[in-house]
Short mmCIF file of C-alpha atoms and ligand atoms in Angstrom, two decimals:
data_model
loop_
_atom_site.label_atom_id
_atom_site.label_comp_id
_atom_site.label_asym_id
_atom_site.label_seq_id
_atom_site.Cartn_x
_atom_site.Cartn_y
_atom_site.Cartn_z
CA MET A 1 -9.83 27.00 -23.64
CA PRO A 2 -10.36 24.08 -20.76
CA ASP A 3 -12.03 21.45 -21.23
CA ILE A 4 -15.15 21.32 -18.79
CA SER A 5 -15.78 17.93 -18.68
CA SER A 6 -12.41 17.83 -16.77
CA GLU A 7 -13.05 19.91 -14.32
CA LYS A 8 -13.04 19.67 -10.60
CA SER A 9 -13.36 21.06 -7.13
CA TYR A 10 -12.09 20.81 -3.81
CA ALA A 11 -12.19 22.57 -0.05
CA ASP A 12 -15.74 24.40 -1.41
CA GLY A 13 -13.79 25.72 -4.67
CA ARG A 14 -10.79 26.97 -3.27
CA ILE A 15 -8.85 24.06 -5.12
CA LEU A 16 -9.89 23.80 -8.86
CA GLN A 17 -8.50 21.33 -11.41
CA HIS A 18 -8.63 20.65 -14.95
CA VAL A 19 -6.87 18.89 -17.87
CA THR A 20 -6.39 19.99 -21.30
CA ASP A 21 -4.42 18.40 -24.01
CA GLY A 22 -2.17 16.05 -21.31
CA VAL A 23 -1.39 18.93 -19.26
CA GLY A 24 -3.50 19.05 -15.57
CA VAL A 25 -3.69 22.59 -13.58
CA ILE A 26 -4.28 22.81 -9.90
CA THR A 27 -5.66 26.33 -9.17
CA PHE A 28 -5.14 27.84 -5.70
CA ASN A 29 -8.23 29.83 -5.40
CA ASN A 30 -8.60 32.30 -2.62
CA PRO A 31 -7.62 35.56 -4.41
CA ASP A 32 -9.78 37.71 -1.22
CA LYS A 33 -7.16 35.95 1.42
CA ARG A 34 -3.94 36.09 -1.78
CA ASN A 35 -4.30 32.25 -1.87
CA ALA A 36 -3.15 32.08 1.84
CA MET A 37 -3.57 28.06 2.32
CA SER A 38 -5.77 26.53 4.99
CA LEU A 39 -6.27 23.15 6.02
CA GLU A 40 -9.11 22.36 3.93
CA MET A 41 -7.14 23.59 1.34
CA TRP A 42 -4.09 21.69 1.95
CA GLU A 43 -6.26 18.62 2.16
CA GLY A 44 -8.06 19.63 -1.32
CA PHE A 45 -4.39 20.02 -3.17
CA GLY A 46 -3.54 16.70 -2.14
CA GLU A 47 -6.70 15.07 -4.06
CA ALA A 48 -6.48 17.09 -6.78
CA LEU A 49 -2.52 16.22 -7.11
CA THR A 50 -4.12 12.34 -6.49
CA SER A 51 -6.44 12.65 -9.36
CA LEU A 52 -4.22 13.77 -11.48
CA ARG A 53 -1.48 11.61 -10.88
CA ASP A 54 -3.94 8.89 -11.30
CA ASP A 55 -5.52 10.17 -14.96
CA GLU A 56 -3.72 8.73 -17.63
CA THR A 57 -4.16 11.33 -19.97
CA VAL A 58 -2.15 13.86 -17.78
CA ARG A 59 1.43 14.15 -18.25
CA VAL A 60 2.68 17.12 -16.49
CA VAL A 61 0.85 19.71 -14.41
CA ILE A 62 1.19 23.20 -13.62
CA LEU A 63 0.26 24.48 -10.15
CA ARG A 64 -0.85 28.27 -10.52
CA GLY A 65 -2.94 30.79 -8.55
CA ALA A 66 -5.98 32.33 -9.13
CA GLY A 67 -6.39 36.60 -8.65
CA GLY A 68 -3.26 37.33 -10.52
CA LYS A 69 -2.03 39.08 -6.82
CA ALA A 70 -0.48 35.96 -5.61
CA PHE A 71 0.67 31.87 -6.18
CA VAL A 72 0.33 31.42 -2.93
CA SER A 73 0.84 33.89 0.31
CA GLY A 74 1.41 31.00 2.87
CA ALA A 75 -0.27 29.21 4.99
CA ASP A 76 -3.92 30.63 6.33
CA ILE A 77 -2.61 32.95 9.55
CA SER A 78 -6.35 33.56 10.61
CA GLN A 79 -6.29 29.41 11.61
CA PHE A 80 -3.50 29.41 13.55
CA GLU A 81 -4.75 31.01 16.80
CA LYS A 82 -6.97 27.37 16.47
CA THR A 83 -4.93 25.18 14.80
CA ARG A 84 -1.33 25.33 15.52
CA HIS A 85 -1.16 27.28 19.23
CA ASN A 86 1.77 25.30 20.29
CA ALA A 87 3.92 22.37 19.87
CA ALA A 88 1.61 19.95 19.92
CA ALA A 89 -1.07 21.79 17.78
CA SER A 90 1.22 22.45 15.19
CA GLU A 91 3.09 19.06 15.00
CA GLU A 92 -0.89 17.63 14.17
CA TYR A 93 -1.33 20.86 11.49
CA ALA A 94 2.22 20.05 9.88
CA LYS A 95 1.40 16.21 10.02
CA ARG A 96 -1.99 17.33 8.18
CA SER A 97 -0.27 19.11 5.40
CA ALA A 98 3.12 17.53 5.00
CA ALA A 99 0.85 14.87 3.90
CA GLN A 100 -0.29 16.66 0.98
CA ARG A 101 3.54 17.96 0.05
CA ALA A 102 4.78 14.69 0.74
CA LEU A 103 2.65 13.90 -2.49
CA LEU A 104 4.19 16.51 -4.12
CA ALA A 105 7.89 16.08 -3.23
CA GLY A 106 7.59 12.28 -4.66
CA TYR A 107 5.13 13.02 -7.50
CA PRO A 108 5.51 10.93 -10.41
CA LYS A 109 4.85 13.03 -13.24
CA PRO A 110 6.46 16.73 -13.79
CA THR A 111 5.05 19.67 -12.16
CA ILE A 112 5.71 23.12 -12.96
CA ALA A 113 4.70 26.05 -10.50
CA CYS A 114 3.41 29.49 -12.44
CA ILE A 115 4.00 32.08 -9.87
CA GLU A 116 2.13 35.66 -10.50
CA GLY A 117 2.49 37.81 -7.44
CA PHE A 118 3.55 36.93 -4.06
CA CYS A 119 4.99 33.45 -3.34
CA LEU A 120 5.68 33.28 0.08
CA GLY A 121 5.74 30.39 3.22
CA GLY A 122 4.32 27.58 2.54
CA GLY A 123 3.52 29.13 -0.84
CA MET A 124 7.07 28.78 -0.99
CA GLN A 125 7.25 25.03 -0.15
CA VAL A 126 4.98 24.38 -2.76
CA ALA A 127 6.67 26.30 -5.39
CA MET A 128 10.40 24.51 -3.95
CA LEU A 129 8.26 21.40 -4.37
CA ALA A 130 7.88 21.89 -7.79
CA ASP A 131 10.29 20.43 -10.47
CA ILE A 132 10.08 24.13 -12.38
CA ARG A 133 9.53 27.65 -11.24
CA ILE A 134 8.80 29.98 -13.84
CA ALA A 135 7.46 33.31 -12.66
CA ALA A 136 6.20 36.77 -13.90
CA HIS A 137 7.74 40.14 -13.25
CA GLY A 138 6.79 41.83 -10.20
CA SER A 139 6.69 38.94 -8.12
CA GLN A 140 7.73 38.89 -4.83
CA PHE A 141 9.24 35.64 -2.84
CA GLY A 142 9.90 35.48 0.63
CA ILE A 143 9.60 33.01 4.08
CA PRO A 144 8.62 34.96 6.73
CA ALA A 145 8.99 32.38 9.41
CA ALA A 146 10.74 34.69 11.56
CA LYS A 147 8.50 37.44 11.73
CA LEU A 148 5.82 34.99 12.47
CA GLY A 149 8.00 32.75 15.28
CA ILE A 150 8.13 29.61 13.03
CA ALA A 151 10.54 27.19 12.79
CA TYR A 152 10.71 26.02 8.65
CA GLY A 153 10.87 22.45 9.06
CA TYR A 154 13.83 20.40 7.28
CA ASP A 155 12.18 19.50 4.31
CA GLY A 156 11.49 23.30 3.79
CA LEU A 157 14.96 24.35 4.46
CA LYS A 158 16.25 21.06 2.01
CA HIS A 159 14.85 22.40 -0.64
CA LEU A 160 15.50 25.70 0.17
CA VAL A 161 19.12 25.12 0.29
CA SER A 162 19.70 23.29 -2.66
CA LEU A 163 18.20 25.20 -5.11
CA VAL A 164 19.83 28.75 -3.33
CA GLY A 165 22.73 27.35 -1.17
CA PRO A 166 23.57 28.11 2.54
CA SER A 167 23.99 31.93 2.46
CA TRP A 168 20.99 33.11 0.71
CA ALA A 169 19.02 31.32 2.03
CA ARG A 170 20.02 32.25 5.46
CA LEU A 171 19.44 35.19 4.55
CA LEU A 172 16.15 35.00 3.50
CA MET A 173 15.77 32.75 6.83
CA TYR A 174 17.41 35.29 8.87
CA THR A 175 15.03 38.69 7.90
CA GLY A 176 11.80 37.23 6.45
CA MET A 177 12.70 39.70 3.11
CA ARG A 178 10.93 39.40 0.13
CA ILE A 179 12.98 39.34 -3.36
CA GLU A 180 11.57 39.92 -6.65
CA SER A 181 11.86 37.95 -9.61
CA ALA A 182 14.66 39.52 -11.16
CA GLU A 183 17.09 38.28 -7.89
CA ALA A 184 14.81 34.55 -7.63
CA LEU A 185 16.30 34.33 -11.42
CA ARG A 186 19.44 35.57 -10.22
CA ILE A 187 19.59 33.49 -7.21
CA GLY A 188 18.23 29.82 -8.70
CA LEU A 189 15.23 29.95 -6.67
CA VAL A 190 13.09 30.31 -10.31
CA GLU A 191 13.75 29.23 -13.65
CA ARG A 192 12.34 31.78 -16.17
CA VAL A 193 10.90 34.87 -15.70
CA PHE A 194 8.21 36.55 -18.42
CA PRO A 195 5.81 39.41 -18.35
CA GLU A 196 2.61 38.70 -16.72
CA SER A 197 0.46 38.90 -19.89
CA GLY A 198 3.14 36.21 -21.12
CA LEU A 199 3.36 33.83 -18.61
CA TRP A 200 0.49 31.99 -18.54
CA GLY A 201 1.49 31.17 -22.42
CA GLU A 202 4.97 30.69 -22.20
CA THR A 203 4.11 28.43 -19.60
CA MET A 204 1.62 26.26 -21.48
CA ALA A 205 4.17 25.92 -23.92
CA ILE A 206 7.09 24.60 -21.37
CA ALA A 207 4.12 22.37 -20.33
CA GLN A 208 3.07 21.39 -23.82
CA THR A 209 6.19 20.51 -25.32
CA ILE A 210 7.25 18.09 -22.39
CA SER A 211 3.98 15.83 -22.53
CA GLU A 212 4.46 15.57 -26.18
CA ASN A 213 8.06 14.18 -25.37
CA ALA A 214 8.70 10.68 -24.35
CA PRO A 215 6.83 10.21 -20.54
CA LEU A 216 9.30 7.22 -19.83
CA ALA A 217 12.75 9.86 -20.53
CA ILE A 218 11.03 11.96 -18.61
CA LYS A 219 10.71 10.16 -15.65
CA ALA A 220 14.24 8.67 -15.62
CA ALA A 221 15.41 11.86 -15.68
CA LYS A 222 13.14 12.70 -12.46
CA ILE A 223 13.73 9.82 -10.38
CA THR A 224 17.57 9.91 -11.06
CA ILE A 225 17.64 13.43 -10.40
CA ALA A 226 15.93 13.34 -7.10
CA GLU A 227 18.47 9.97 -6.76
CA VAL A 228 21.64 12.81 -7.23
CA LEU A 229 20.19 15.43 -4.58
CA LYS A 230 19.60 12.60 -1.79
CA ASP A 231 22.88 11.33 0.48
CA GLU A 232 24.54 9.24 -1.28
CA SER A 233 24.18 6.57 1.87
CA ARG A 234 20.35 6.46 0.87
CA ARG A 235 20.70 6.46 -2.83
CA ASP A 236 18.81 4.48 -4.67
CA MET A 237 21.09 3.29 -7.55
CA ASP A 238 18.40 0.32 -8.52
CA ALA A 239 15.72 2.23 -8.76
CA ILE A 240 17.61 4.29 -11.26
CA LYS A 241 18.53 1.48 -12.85
CA ALA A 242 15.59 0.03 -13.43
CA ILE A 243 13.83 2.78 -15.02
CA GLY A 244 17.05 3.16 -17.09
CA THR A 245 15.90 -0.20 -18.44
CA ALA A 246 12.41 -0.03 -19.07
CA CYS A 247 13.00 3.32 -21.09
CA MET A 248 15.74 1.64 -23.05
CA ASP A 249 13.75 -1.30 -24.42
CA SER A 250 10.46 0.33 -24.92
CA ALA A 251 8.30 0.97 -27.54
CA ASP A 252 8.54 4.81 -26.94
CA PHE A 253 12.74 4.73 -27.56
CA ARG A 254 11.83 2.32 -31.21
CA GLU A 255 9.49 5.78 -32.08
CA GLY A 256 12.16 8.33 -31.47
CA ARG A 257 14.39 6.31 -33.37
CA GLN A 258 11.85 5.75 -35.93
CA ALA A 259 10.45 8.91 -36.07
CA PHE A 260 13.69 10.88 -36.55
CA MET A 261 14.68 8.89 -39.57
CA GLU A 262 11.66 9.58 -41.39
CA LYS A 263 11.49 12.84 -40.61
CA ARG A 264 8.37 12.74 -38.61
CA LYS A 265 7.10 14.14 -35.14
CA PRO A 266 7.39 11.18 -32.85
CA GLN A 267 4.17 10.06 -30.89
CA PHE A 268 4.97 8.40 -27.85
CA GLN A 269 2.56 6.47 -25.70
CA GLY A 270 4.35 6.22 -22.11
CA LYS A 271 5.39 2.35 -23.10
N1 LIG B 1 -3.32 34.35 5.60
C1 LIG B 1 -4.66 34.59 5.73
N2 LIG B 1 -4.89 35.76 5.22
C2 LIG B 1 -4.16 36.02 4.57
C3 LIG B 1 -2.17 35.83 3.97
C4 LIG B 1 -2.48 34.59 4.73
N3 LIG B 1 -1.14 34.11 4.73
N4 LIG B 1 -2.25 36.46 3.62
C5 LIG B 1 -2.92 37.61 3.07
N5 LIG B 1 -4.05 37.45 4.05
C6 LIG B 1 -5.40 38.38 4.11
C7 LIG B 1 -5.13 39.56 4.61
O1 LIG B 1 -5.39 38.96 6.07
C8 LIG B 1 -6.18 40.24 3.81
O2 LIG B 1 -7.41 39.74 4.57
P1 LIG B 1 -8.42 41.13 4.34
O3 LIG B 1 -9.00 41.97 3.68
O4 LIG B 1 -9.94 40.70 5.62
O5 LIG B 1 -8.21 42.59 5.46
C9 LIG B 1 -6.22 40.19 2.39
O6 LIG B 1 -5.59 38.83 2.58
C10 LIG B 1 -5.47 41.01 1.65
O7 LIG B 1 -4.46 40.94 2.13
P2 LIG B 1 -3.44 42.47 2.09
O8 LIG B 1 -2.53 42.37 3.35
O9 LIG B 1 -4.36 43.54 2.68
O10 LIG B 1 -2.66 42.61 0.39
P3 LIG B 1 -1.90 42.92 -0.03
O11 LIG B 1 -1.71 43.07 -1.51
O12 LIG B 1 -1.39 44.60 0.87
O13 LIG B 1 -0.12 42.04 0.79
C11 LIG B 1 0.31 39.87 1.12
C12 LIG B 1 -0.25 40.76 0.38
C13 LIG B 1 0.37 38.73 1.36
C14 LIG B 1 2.13 40.80 1.14
C15 LIG B 1 0.38 40.25 2.80
O14 LIG B 1 -1.62 40.02 2.77
C16 LIG B 1 1.14 39.53 3.37
O15 LIG B 1 2.18 39.83 4.04
N6 LIG B 1 0.47 38.14 3.41
C17 LIG B 1 1.03 37.18 4.91
C18 LIG B 1 2.03 36.31 4.31
C19 LIG B 1 2.61 35.54 5.49
O16 LIG B 1 3.13 36.08 6.77
N7 LIG B 1 2.70 34.40 4.72
C20 LIG B 1 3.26 33.64 5.33
C21 LIG B 1 2.41 32.42 6.69
S1 LIG B 1 2.98 31.28 7.59
#
């Protein structure tokens, strides 16, 4: 059960946030529209990410959709006529939503997308920016940009290509097709698939395992993997070295060694 005192909501309740046992949860809550993202929701999402980032009790963040039918069905198309009708308006729209995605892209804590139902367009962007994707059987994934006449930006495609490779990225983008969880698993778009009834429990179990591990060791992995994915010319080897030093000099590393020798569970502090 979520701790009620930790619950917060943004964007008129369309973005929900709670914390339970070191795990922060953000819920996209617009089920009547299959959790389509309005600009207000993008901004609320950013506020929730910031709040959980700054909460020292939170060690990992799960993103999920409300209602059981969708993770996120993309940007709210009903807003396009007003906010995204031409290149100039689109740029402003992209800037406002991209600022929130940038928060997720550079997030200092591990993130997991827990996907049940449709995961489309902007929903795919969010899911692909998470560190790990766990999905229910019967979920559907796609980027229908070509069906709407939308150019998908560099960041979105960079993550798609790095997850599924250029050929699958082309097939998905040229056709706008939707694929099911089994295929998403096979091509590397999601890491694990579970029956709907087990999805939340399995996702929480992974999150809890992460939350009990040494935060600095996880941070070192997160930073290093992100740098591996950058072009060599832009790679920050100093950042890798700095987190490596902090980790190996940490009280947690001492605790990890001692707990192993004493055959007990380690208690990590993130220091
Ligand atoms: N933006 C705005 N409204 C959306 C939406 C979106 N991205 N996705 C779904 N909705 C709305 C529908 O318009 C519908 O509203 P209504 O009840 O007022 O008619 C409601 O959500 C339910 O959608 P519906 O199509 O009836 O449900 P479904 O289960 O048959 O299909 C989807 C769900 C997600 C497959 C389908 O709605 C869809 O294709 N949505 C658009 C996806 C898309 O193109 N996303 C990319 C945007 S960049």
